[in-house]
Amino acid sequence: MFFLQSLSVFSFVFEILALFLSFYLKNTKIFFLALALLSFRLIYLYSSIYQAHLFVSLFLPFVFLLFIITQNGILVFDKINLNKIFILLFTLFLSLFLSKSTVFNGSLGSFELGIFHPISTISFLCFLAEILFLLFLNLRTKEWYLLAAFIASYIQFLFIPSLQASYFEFSSLIFVFYLGFKTYKNAFYDSSVGLKNYKALKRFCLGKEGMFLGILHFENLSSSFLKKMAKFIQTSLKTKVFFHQNQFICILKNEKDSEKLEKIKNTLLNSSLSKSENFNIHISVAKYEKSLEESLKEN
């Protein structure tokens, strides 16, 4: 029982963290999803745990789904987001009556399904239908973390022993990890080519004096072809590749590996892409010595 109660506290802490991180990083979708998780906790203040569970198991997934599919403003306080506040207030207003209604609670029923024992037949069937809807939606949007978070918000209601504790979920944990990963990618990746950037290269080079860097500098290559070049270079060299100011900077095992760069250059210059794009490639090899900037300037 202590473990289950600790999960509730754990969830609450991560919901607060997800709320503040999403606000700071201007991710309004996650902000309102975290706000919904926190808002539904209020029901436990004026209803018994079981009554609150029944209401939350039915309405939280529905609100969660609505917040995923409805349009979001860029900022939290944009007028377009007022509909989400209205939905939350209306749902909490309903909970004042429905969570204590014996007719409502008695109509939900329950059943056993192998190791699962959902709290409510109706809420479980709705949950499955909503999962299918999100599954098809994600085939287009590719936001699989939202599907994982949706499922994680309902897990407690699938097992009878877990219903003894106040509400807990793992959605907020997914949100925090997702926001952390996005922050890392924005800081250390160049989104135009999908490669690690100059900051990541500086971090990689720390303490690796004497390492050789192969540099492929492109001129007159349109941005639409940079990503194709990145994939080709990575596949050809099978080593770490970074991108900085139209330069692909590759980690070489030794100076002789520069021959591989020449092969890549010749392959690209003799390709049909070279004729259509009319680009130039300059190759150089730098030896990293304490300062990355100085090492690159010399070439």
JSON list of N, CA and C in Angstrom, two decimals, residues 63-130:
[
{"chain": "A", "resi": 63, "resn": "VAL", "atom": "N", "xyz": [-11.04, 13.64, -22.05]},
{"chain": "A", "resi": 63, "resn": "VAL", "atom": "CA", "xyz": [-10.46, 14.99, -22.02]},
{"chain": "A", "resi": 63, "resn": "VAL", "atom": "C", "xyz": [-9.05, 14.96, -22.60]},
{"chain": "A", "resi": 64, "resn": "PHE", "atom": "N", "xyz": [-8.28, 13.94, -22.25]},
{"chain": "A", "resi": 64, "resn": "PHE", "atom": "CA", "xyz": [-6.92, 13.76, -22.76]},
{"chain": "A", "resi": 64, "resn": "PHE", "atom": "C", "xyz": [-6.94, 13.73, -24.29]},
{"chain": "A", "resi": 65, "resn": "LEU", "atom": "N", "xyz": [-7.87, 12.95, -24.84]},
{"chain": "A", "resi": 65, "resn": "LEU", "atom": "CA", "xyz": [-7.99, 12.83, -26.29]},
{"chain": "A", "resi": 65, "resn": "LEU", "atom": "C", "xyz": [-8.39, 14.17, -26.92]},
{"chain": "A", "resi": 66, "resn": "LEU", "atom": "N", "xyz": [-9.34, 14.86, -26.31]},
{"chain": "A", "resi": 66, "resn": "LEU", "atom": "CA", "xyz": [-9.77, 16.17, -26.82]},
{"chain": "A", "resi": 66, "resn": "LEU", "atom": "C", "xyz": [-8.61, 17.16, -26.87]},
{"chain": "A", "resi": 67, "resn": "PHE", "atom": "N", "xyz": [-7.80, 17.15, -25.84]},
{"chain": "A", "resi": 67, "resn": "PHE", "atom": "CA", "xyz": [-6.66, 18.09, -25.77]},
{"chain": "A", "resi": 67, "resn": "PHE", "atom": "C", "xyz": [-5.60, 17.75, -26.80]},
{"chain": "A", "resi": 68, "resn": "ILE", "atom": "N", "xyz": [-5.51, 16.48, -27.20]},
{"chain": "A", "resi": 68, "resn": "ILE", "atom": "CA", "xyz": [-4.54, 16.08, -28.21]},
{"chain": "A", "resi": 68, "resn": "ILE", "atom": "C", "xyz": [-4.98, 16.53, -29.60]},
{"chain": "A", "resi": 69, "resn": "ILE", "atom": "N", "xyz": [-6.27, 16.37, -29.90]},
{"chain": "A", "resi": 69, "resn": "ILE", "atom": "CA", "xyz": [-6.75, 16.63, -31.26]},
{"chain": "A", "resi": 69, "resn": "ILE", "atom": "C", "xyz": [-7.15, 18.08, -31.51]},
{"chain": "A", "resi": 70, "resn": "THR", "atom": "N", "xyz": [-7.44, 18.84, -30.44]},
{"chain": "A", "resi": 70, "resn": "THR", "atom": "CA", "xyz": [-7.83, 20.24, -30.66]},
{"chain": "A", "resi": 70, "resn": "THR", "atom": "C", "xyz": [-6.61, 21.11, -30.93]},
{"chain": "A", "resi": 71, "resn": "GLN", "atom": "N", "xyz": [-6.83, 22.20, -31.64]},
{"chain": "A", "resi": 71, "resn": "GLN", "atom": "CA", "xyz": [-5.73, 23.10, -32.02]},
{"chain": "A", "resi": 71, "resn": "GLN", "atom": "C", "xyz": [-5.18, 23.82, -30.80]},
{"chain": "A", "resi": 72, "resn": "ASN", "atom": "N", "xyz": [-3.88, 24.03, -30.79]},
{"chain": "A", "resi": 72, "resn": "ASN", "atom": "CA", "xyz": [-3.22, 24.71, -29.68]},
{"chain": "A", "resi": 72, "resn": "ASN", "atom": "C", "xyz": [-2.63, 26.03, -30.13]},
{"chain": "A", "resi": 73, "resn": "GLY", "atom": "N", "xyz": [-2.71, 27.04, -29.25]},
{"chain": "A", "resi": 73, "resn": "GLY", "atom": "CA", "xyz": [-2.04, 28.30, -29.52]},
{"chain": "A", "resi": 73, "resn": "GLY", "atom": "C", "xyz": [-0.55, 28.17, -29.26]},
{"chain": "A", "resi": 74, "resn": "ILE", "atom": "N", "xyz": [0.22, 29.07, -29.81]},
{"chain": "A", "resi": 74, "resn": "ILE", "atom": "CA", "xyz": [1.67, 29.02, -29.60]},
{"chain": "A", "resi": 74, "resn": "ILE", "atom": "C", "xyz": [2.01, 29.29, -28.14]},
{"chain": "A", "resi": 75, "resn": "LEU", "atom": "N", "xyz": [1.28, 30.23, -27.54]},
{"chain": "A", "resi": 75, "resn": "LEU", "atom": "CA", "xyz": [1.49, 30.57, -26.13]},
{"chain": "A", "resi": 75, "resn": "LEU", "atom": "C", "xyz": [0.33, 30.05, -25.29]},
{"chain": "A", "resi": 76, "resn": "VAL", "atom": "N", "xyz": [0.60, 29.77, -24.03]},
{"chain": "A", "resi": 76, "resn": "VAL", "atom": "CA", "xyz": [-0.41, 29.24, -23.12]},
{"chain": "A", "resi": 76, "resn": "VAL", "atom": "C", "xyz": [-1.61, 30.16, -23.01]},
{"chain": "A", "resi": 77, "resn": "PHE", "atom": "N", "xyz": [-1.37, 31.48, -22.99]},
{"chain": "A", "resi": 77, "resn": "PHE", "atom": "CA", "xyz": [-2.45, 32.44, -22.76]},
{"chain": "A", "resi": 77, "resn": "PHE", "atom": "C", "xyz": [-3.14, 32.92, -24.04]},
{"chain": "A", "resi": 78, "resn": "ASP", "atom": "N", "xyz": [-2.89, 32.24, -25.16]},
{"chain": "A", "resi": 78, "resn": "ASP", "atom": "CA", "xyz": [-3.59, 32.59, -26.39]},
{"chain": "A", "resi": 78, "resn": "ASP", "atom": "C", "xyz": [-5.08, 32.29, -26.24]},
{"chain": "A", "resi": 79, "resn": "LYS", "atom": "N", "xyz": [-5.92, 33.09, -26.88]},
{"chain": "A", "resi": 79, "resn": "LYS", "atom": "CA", "xyz": [-7.37, 32.94, -26.75]},
{"chain": "A", "resi": 79, "resn": "LYS", "atom": "C", "xyz": [-7.87, 31.57, -27.21]},
{"chain": "A", "resi": 80, "resn": "ILE", "atom": "N", "xyz": [-7.18, 31.00, -28.18]},
{"chain": "A", "resi": 80, "resn": "ILE", "atom": "CA", "xyz": [-7.60, 29.72, -28.73]},
{"chain": "A", "resi": 80, "resn": "ILE", "atom": "C", "xyz": [-7.57, 28.61, -27.67]},
{"chain": "A", "resi": 81, "resn": "ASN", "atom": "N", "xyz": [-6.78, 28.81, -26.62]},
{"chain": "A", "resi": 81, "resn": "ASN", "atom": "CA", "xyz": [-6.66, 27.80, -25.56]},
{"chain": "A", "resi": 81, "resn": "ASN", "atom": "C", "xyz": [-7.76, 27.90, -24.50]},
{"chain": "A", "resi": 82, "resn": "LEU", "atom": "N", "xyz": [-8.61, 28.93, -24.60]},
{"chain": "A", "resi": 82, "resn": "LEU", "atom": "CA", "xyz": [-9.68, 29.10, -23.61]},
{"chain": "A", "resi": 82, "resn": "LEU", "atom": "C", "xyz": [-10.66, 27.94, -23.61]},
{"chain": "A", "resi": 83, "resn": "ASN", "atom": "N", "xyz": [-10.82, 27.30, -24.79]},
{"chain": "A", "resi": 83, "resn": "ASN", "atom": "CA", "xyz": [-11.75, 26.16, -24.84]},
{"chain": "A", "resi": 83, "resn": "ASN", "atom": "C", "xyz": [-11.31, 25.01, -23.94]},
{"chain": "A", "resi": 84, "resn": "LYS", "atom": "N", "xyz": [-9.99, 24.87, -23.77]},
{"chain": "A", "resi": 84, "resn": "LYS", "atom": "CA", "xyz": [-9.48, 23.80, -22.89]},
{"chain": "A", "resi": 84, "resn": "LYS", "atom": "C", "xyz": [-9.79, 24.11, -21.42]},
{"chain": "A", "resi": 85, "resn": "ILE", "atom": "N", "xyz": [-9.66, 25.38, -21.05]},
{"chain": "A", "resi": 85, "resn": "ILE", "atom": "CA", "xyz": [-10.01, 25.78, -19.68]},
{"chain": "A", "resi": 85, "resn": "ILE", "atom": "C", "xyz": [-11.49, 25.53, -19.43]},
{"chain": "A", "resi": 86, "resn": "PHE", "atom": "N", "xyz": [-12.32, 25.85, -20.41]},
{"chain": "A", "resi": 86, "resn": "PHE", "atom": "CA", "xyz": [-13.76, 25.63, -20.29]},
{"chain": "A", "resi": 86, "resn": "PHE", "atom": "C", "xyz": [-14.07, 24.13, -20.13]},
{"chain": "A", "resi": 87, "resn": "ILE", "atom": "N", "xyz": [-13.40, 23.29, -20.92]},
{"chain": "A", "resi": 87, "resn": "ILE", "atom": "CA", "xyz": [-13.61, 21.83, -20.84]},
{"chain": "A", "resi": 87, "resn": "ILE", "atom": "C", "xyz": [-13.26, 21.32, -19.44]},
{"chain": "A", "resi": 88, "resn": "LEU", "atom": "N", "xyz": [-12.14, 21.78, -18.90]},
{"chain": "A", "resi": 88, "resn": "LEU", "atom": "CA", "xyz": [-11.72, 21.35, -17.56]},
{"chain": "A", "resi": 88, "resn": "LEU", "atom": "C", "xyz": [-12.71, 21.80, -16.50]},
{"chain": "A", "resi": 89, "resn": "LEU", "atom": "N", "xyz": [-13.16, 23.05, -16.57]},
{"chain": "A", "resi": 89, "resn": "LEU", "atom": "CA", "xyz": [-14.10, 23.57, -15.57]},
{"chain": "A", "resi": 89, "resn": "LEU", "atom": "C", "xyz": [-15.44, 22.84, -15.66]},
{"chain": "A", "resi": 90, "resn": "PHE", "atom": "N", "xyz": [-15.89, 22.58, -16.88]},
{"chain": "A", "resi": 90, "resn": "PHE", "atom": "CA", "xyz": [-17.16, 21.88, -17.07]},
{"chain": "A", "resi": 90, "resn": "PHE", "atom": "C", "xyz": [-17.08, 20.45, -16.53]},
{"chain": "A", "resi": 91, "resn": "THR", "atom": "N", "xyz": [-15.95, 19.77, -16.79]},
{"chain": "A", "resi": 91, "resn": "THR", "atom": "CA", "xyz": [-15.76, 18.40, -16.31]},
{"chain": "A", "resi": 91, "resn": "THR", "atom": "C", "xyz": [-15.72, 18.35, -14.79]},
{"chain": "A", "resi": 92, "resn": "LEU", "atom": "N", "xyz": [-15.03, 19.30, -14.18]},
{"chain": "A", "resi": 92, "resn": "LEU", "atom": "CA", "xyz": [-14.98, 19.35, -12.71]},
{"chain": "A", "resi": 92, "resn": "LEU", "atom": "C", "xyz": [-16.36, 19.65, -12.13]},
{"chain": "A", "resi": 93, "resn": "PHE", "atom": "N", "xyz": [-17.13, 20.48, -12.83]},
{"chain": "A", "resi": 93, "resn": "PHE", "atom": "CA", "xyz": [-18.49, 20.78, -12.38]},
{"chain": "A", "resi": 93, "resn": "PHE", "atom": "C", "xyz": [-19.35, 19.51, -12.42]},
{"chain": "A", "resi": 94, "resn": "LEU", "atom": "N", "xyz": [-19.21, 18.72, -13.50]},
{"chain": "A", "resi": 94, "resn": "LEU", "atom": "CA", "xyz": [-19.93, 17.45, -13.59]},
{"chain": "A", "resi": 94, "resn": "LEU", "atom": "C", "xyz": [-19.56, 16.49, -12.47]},
{"chain": "A", "resi": 95, "resn": "SER", "atom": "N", "xyz": [-18.28, 16.52, -12.12]},
{"chain": "A", "resi": 95, "resn": "SER", "atom": "CA", "xyz": [-17.79, 15.59, -11.09]},
{"chain": "A", "resi": 95, "resn": "SER", "atom": "C", "xyz": [-18.42, 15.85, -9.73]},
{"chain": "A", "resi": 96, "resn": "LEU", "atom": "N", "xyz": [-18.84, 17.09, -9.48]},
{"chain": "A", "resi": 96, "resn": "LEU", "atom": "CA", "xyz": [-19.49, 17.42, -8.20]},
{"chain": "A", "resi": 96, "resn": "LEU", "atom": "C", "xyz": [-20.74, 16.59, -7.99]},
{"chain": "A", "resi": 97, "resn": "PHE", "atom": "N", "xyz": [-21.39, 16.22, -9.09]},
{"chain": "A", "resi": 97, "resn": "PHE", "atom": "CA", "xyz": [-22.65, 15.47, -9.00]},
{"chain": "A", "resi": 97, "resn": "PHE", "atom": "C", "xyz": [-22.46, 13.99, -9.35]},
{"chain": "A", "resi": 98, "resn": "LEU", "atom": "N", "xyz": [-21.80, 13.73, -10.49]},
{"chain": "A", "resi": 98, "resn": "LEU", "atom": "CA", "xyz": [-21.70, 12.36, -10.98]},
{"chain": "A", "resi": 98, "resn": "LEU", "atom": "C", "xyz": [-20.82, 11.47, -10.11]},
{"chain": "A", "resi": 99, "resn": "SER", "atom": "N", "xyz": [-19.74, 12.03, -9.56]},
{"chain": "A", "resi": 99, "resn": "SER", "atom": "CA", "xyz": [-18.84, 11.20, -8.76]},
{"chain": "A", "resi": 99, "resn": "SER", "atom": "C", "xyz": [-19.51, 10.68, -7.49]},
{"chain": "A", "resi": 100, "resn": "LYS", "atom": "N", "xyz": [-20.58, 11.35, -7.06]},
{"chain": "A", "resi": 100, "resn": "LYS", "atom": "CA", "xyz": [-21.30, 10.92, -5.85]},
{"chain": "A", "resi": 100, "resn": "LYS", "atom": "C", "xyz": [-22.64, 10.26, -6.16]},
{"chain": "A", "resi": 101, "resn": "SER", "atom": "N", "xyz": [-22.95, 10.14, -7.44]},
{"chain": "A", "resi": 101, "resn": "SER", "atom": "CA", "xyz": [-24.23, 9.56, -7.84]},
{"chain": "A", "resi": 101, "resn": "SER", "atom": "C", "xyz": [-24.15, 8.04, -7.83]},
{"chain": "A", "resi": 102, "resn": "THR", "atom": "N", "xyz": [-25.00, 7.40, -7.04]},
{"chain": "A", "resi": 102, "resn": "THR", "atom": "CA", "xyz": [-25.01, 5.93, -6.98]},
{"chain": "A", "resi": 102, "resn": "THR", "atom": "C", "xyz": [-25.53, 5.33, -8.28]},
{"chain": "A", "resi": 103, "resn": "VAL", "atom": "N", "xyz": [-26.42, 6.05, -8.95]},
{"chain": "A", "resi": 103, "resn": "VAL", "atom": "CA", "xyz": [-26.95, 5.58, -10.24]},
{"chain": "A", "resi": 103, "resn": "VAL", "atom": "C", "xyz": [-25.84, 5.56, -11.29]},
{"chain": "A", "resi": 104, "resn": "PHE", "atom": "N", "xyz": [-25.07, 6.66, -11.34]},
{"chain": "A", "resi": 104, "resn": "PHE", "atom": "CA", "xyz": [-23.96, 6.76, -12.29]},
{"chain": "A", "resi": 104, "resn": "PHE", "atom": "C", "xyz": [-22.90, 5.70, -11.99]},
{"chain": "A", "resi": 105, "resn": "ASN", "atom": "N", "xyz": [-22.48, 5.60, -10.75]},
{"chain": "A", "resi": 105, "resn": "ASN", "atom": "CA", "xyz": [-21.43, 4.66, -10.38]},
{"chain": "A", "resi": 105, "resn": "ASN", "atom": "C", "xyz": [-21.87, 3.22, -10.59]},
{"chain": "A", "resi": 106, "resn": "GLY", "atom": "N", "xyz": [-23.15, 2.93, -10.31]},
{"chain": "A", "resi": 106, "resn": "GLY", "atom": "CA", "xyz": [-23.64, 1.57, -10.46]},
{"chain": "A", "resi": 106, "resn": "GLY", "atom": "C", "xyz": [-23.79, 1.15, -11.90]},
{"chain": "A", "resi": 107, "resn": "SER", "atom": "N", "xyz": [-23.98, 2.10, -12.80]},
{"chain": "A", "resi": 107, "resn": "SER", "atom": "CA", "xyz": [-24.19, 1.79, -14.22]},
{"chain": "A", "resi": 107, "resn": "SER", "atom": "C", "xyz": [-22.90, 1.44, -14.95]},
{"chain": "A", "resi": 108, "resn": "LEU", "atom": "N", "xyz": [-21.75, 1.74, -14.34]},
{"chain": "A", "resi": 108, "resn": "LEU", "atom": "CA", "xyz": [-20.47, 1.54, -15.04]},
{"chain": "A", "resi": 108, "resn": "LEU", "atom": "C", "xyz": [-20.06, 0.07, -15.08]},
{"chain": "A", "resi": 109, "resn": "GLY", "atom": "N", "xyz": [-20.34, -0.68, -14.00]},
{"chain": "A", "resi": 109, "resn": "GLY", "atom": "CA", "xyz": [-20.03, -2.11, -13.97]},
{"chain": "A", "resi": 109, "resn": "GLY", "atom": "C", "xyz": [-18.54, -2.39, -14.06]},
{"chain": "A", "resi": 110, "resn": "SER", "atom": "N", "xyz": [-18.17, -3.67, -14.00]},
{"chain": "A", "resi": 110, "resn": "SER", "atom": "CA", "xyz": [-16.77, -4.08, -14.14]},
{"chain": "A", "resi": 110, "resn": "SER", "atom": "C", "xyz": [-16.73, -5.54, -14.60]},
{"chain": "A", "resi": 111, "resn": "PHE", "atom": "N", "xyz": [-15.57, -5.97, -15.08]},
{"chain": "A", "resi": 111, "resn": "PHE", "atom": "CA", "xyz": [-15.43, -7.36, -15.53]},
{"chain": "A", "resi": 111, "resn": "PHE", "atom": "C", "xyz": [-13.96, -7.76, -15.43]},
{"chain": "A", "resi": 112, "resn": "GLU", "atom": "N", "xyz": [-13.70, -9.05, -15.60]},
{"chain": "A", "resi": 112, "resn": "GLU", "atom": "CA", "xyz": [-12.34, -9.57, -15.50]},
{"chain": "A", "resi": 112, "resn": "GLU", "atom": "C", "xyz": [-11.89, -10.04, -16.87]},
{"chain": "A", "resi": 113, "resn": "LEU", "atom": "N", "xyz": [-10.63, -9.68, -17.22]},
{"chain": "A", "resi": 113, "resn": "LEU", "atom": "CA", "xyz": [-10.08, -10.04, -18.52]},
{"chain": "A", "resi": 113, "resn": "LEU", "atom": "C", "xyz": [-8.65, -10.52, -18.33]},
{"chain": "A", "resi": 114, "resn": "GLY", "atom": "N", "xyz": [-8.50, -11.82, -18.05]},
{"chain": "A", "resi": 114, "resn": "GLY", "atom": "CA", "xyz": [-7.17, -12.36, -17.79]},
{"chain": "A", "resi": 114, "resn": "GLY", "atom": "C", "xyz": [-6.56, -11.74, -16.55]},
{"chain": "A", "resi": 115, "resn": "ILE", "atom": "N", "xyz": [-5.36, -11.19, -16.71]},
{"chain": "A", "resi": 115, "resn": "ILE", "atom": "CA", "xyz": [-4.69, -10.55, -15.56]},
{"chain": "A", "resi": 115, "resn": "ILE", "atom": "C", "xyz": [-5.28, -9.17, -15.27]},
{"chain": "A", "resi": 116, "resn": "PHE", "atom": "N", "xyz": [-6.08, -8.65, -16.20]},
{"chain": "A", "resi": 116, "resn": "PHE", "atom": "CA", "xyz": [-6.67, -7.32, -16.03]},
{"chain": "A", "resi": 116, "resn": "PHE", "atom": "C", "xyz": [-8.05, -7.43, -15.39]},
{"chain": "A", "resi": 117, "resn": "HIS", "atom": "N", "xyz": [-8.33, -6.45, -14.56]},
{"chain": "A", "resi": 117, "resn": "HIS", "atom": "CA", "xyz": [-9.65, -6.34, -13.96]},
{"chain": "A", "resi": 117, "resn": "HIS", "atom": "C", "xyz": [-10.03, -4.86, -13.98]},
{"chain": "A", "resi": 118, "resn": "PRO", "atom": "N", "xyz": [-10.46, -4.37, -15.15]},
{"chain": "A", "resi": 118, "resn": "PRO", "atom": "CA", "xyz": [-10.78, -2.93, -15.27]},
{"chain": "A", "resi": 118, "resn": "PRO", "atom": "C", "xyz": [-11.83, -2.49, -14.27]},
{"chain": "A", "resi": 119, "resn": "ILE", "atom": "N", "xyz": [-11.69, -1.29, -13.79]},
{"chain": "A", "resi": 119, "resn": "ILE", "atom": "CA", "xyz": [-12.61, -0.74, -12.80]},
{"chain": "A", "resi": 119, "resn": "ILE", "atom": "C", "xyz": [-14.02, -0.59, -13.36]},
{"chain": "A", "resi": 120, "resn": "SER", "atom": "N", "xyz": [-14.12, -0.35, -14.68]},
{"chain": "A", "resi": 120, "resn": "SER", "atom": "CA", "xyz": [-15.42, -0.09, -15.29]},
{"chain": "A", "resi": 120, "resn": "SER", "atom": "C", "xyz": [-15.46, -0.63, -16.71]},
{"chain": "A", "resi": 121, "resn": "THR", "atom": "N", "xyz": [-16.53, -1.33, -17.04]},
{"chain": "A", "resi": 121, "resn": "THR", "atom": "CA", "xyz": [-16.70, -1.87, -18.39]},
{"chain": "A", "resi": 121, "resn": "THR", "atom": "C", "xyz": [-16.80, -0.75, -19.41]},
{"chain": "A", "resi": 122, "resn": "ILE", "atom": "N", "xyz": [-17.63, 0.25, -19.10]},
{"chain": "A", "resi": 122, "resn": "ILE", "atom": "CA", "xyz": [-17.85, 1.35, -20.04]},
{"chain": "A", "resi": 122, "resn": "ILE", "atom": "C", "xyz": [-16.57, 2.15, -20.28]},
{"chain": "A", "resi": 123, "resn": "SER", "atom": "N", "xyz": [-15.88, 2.50, -19.19]},
{"chain": "A", "resi": 123, "resn": "SER", "atom": "CA", "xyz": [-14.66, 3.31, -19.34]},
{"chain": "A", "resi": 123, "resn": "SER", "atom": "C", "xyz": [-13.58, 2.54, -20.08]},
{"chain": "A", "resi": 124, "resn": "PHE", "atom": "N", "xyz": [-13.51, 1.21, -19.86]},
{"chain": "A", "resi": 124, "resn": "PHE", "atom": "CA", "xyz": [-12.49, 0.40, -20.53]},
{"chain": "A", "resi": 124, "resn": "PHE", "atom": "C", "xyz": [-12.77, 0.32, -22.03]},
{"chain": "A", "resi": 125, "resn": "LEU", "atom": "N", "xyz": [-14.04, 0.12, -22.40]},
{"chain": "A", "resi": 125, "resn": "LEU", "atom": "CA", "xyz": [-14.40, 0.06, -23.82]},
{"chain": "A", "resi": 125, "resn": "LEU", "atom": "C", "xyz": [-14.14, 1.40, -24.50]},
{"chain": "A", "resi": 126, "resn": "CYS", "atom": "N", "xyz": [-14.46, 2.50, -23.81]},
{"chain": "A", "resi": 126, "resn": "CYS", "atom": "CA", "xyz": [-14.17, 3.84, -24.34]},
{"chain": "A", "resi": 126, "resn": "CYS", "atom": "C", "xyz": [-12.67, 4.04, -24.50]},
{"chain": "A", "resi": 127, "resn": "PHE", "atom": "N", "xyz": [-11.93, 3.56, -23.52]},
{"chain": "A", "resi": 127, "resn": "PHE", "atom": "CA", "xyz": [-10.46, 3.65, -23.53]},
{"chain": "A", "resi": 127, "resn": "PHE", "atom": "C", "xyz": [-9.89, 2.93, -24.75]},
{"chain": "A", "resi": 128, "resn": "LEU", "atom": "N", "xyz": [-10.39, 1.72, -25.04]},
{"chain": "A", "resi": 128, "resn": "LEU", "atom": "CA", "xyz": [-9.92, 0.96, -26.20]},
{"chain": "A", "resi": 128, "resn": "LEU", "atom": "C", "xyz": [-10.25, 1.68, -27.51]},
{"chain": "A", "resi": 129, "resn": "ALA", "atom": "N", "xyz": [-11.46, 2.24, -27.59]},
{"chain": "A", "resi": 129, "resn": "ALA", "atom": "CA", "xyz": [-11.87, 2.96, -28.79]},
{"chain": "A", "resi": 129, "resn": "ALA", "atom": "C", "xyz": [-10.99, 4.19, -28.99]},
{"chain": "A", "resi": 130, "resn": "GLU", "atom": "N", "xyz": [-10.66, 4.87, -27.91]},
{"chain": "A", "resi": 130, "resn": "GLU", "atom": "CA", "xyz": [-9.82, 6.08, -27.98]},
{"chain": "A", "resi": 130, "resn": "GLU", "atom": "C", "xyz": [-8.39, 5.73, -28.37]}
]
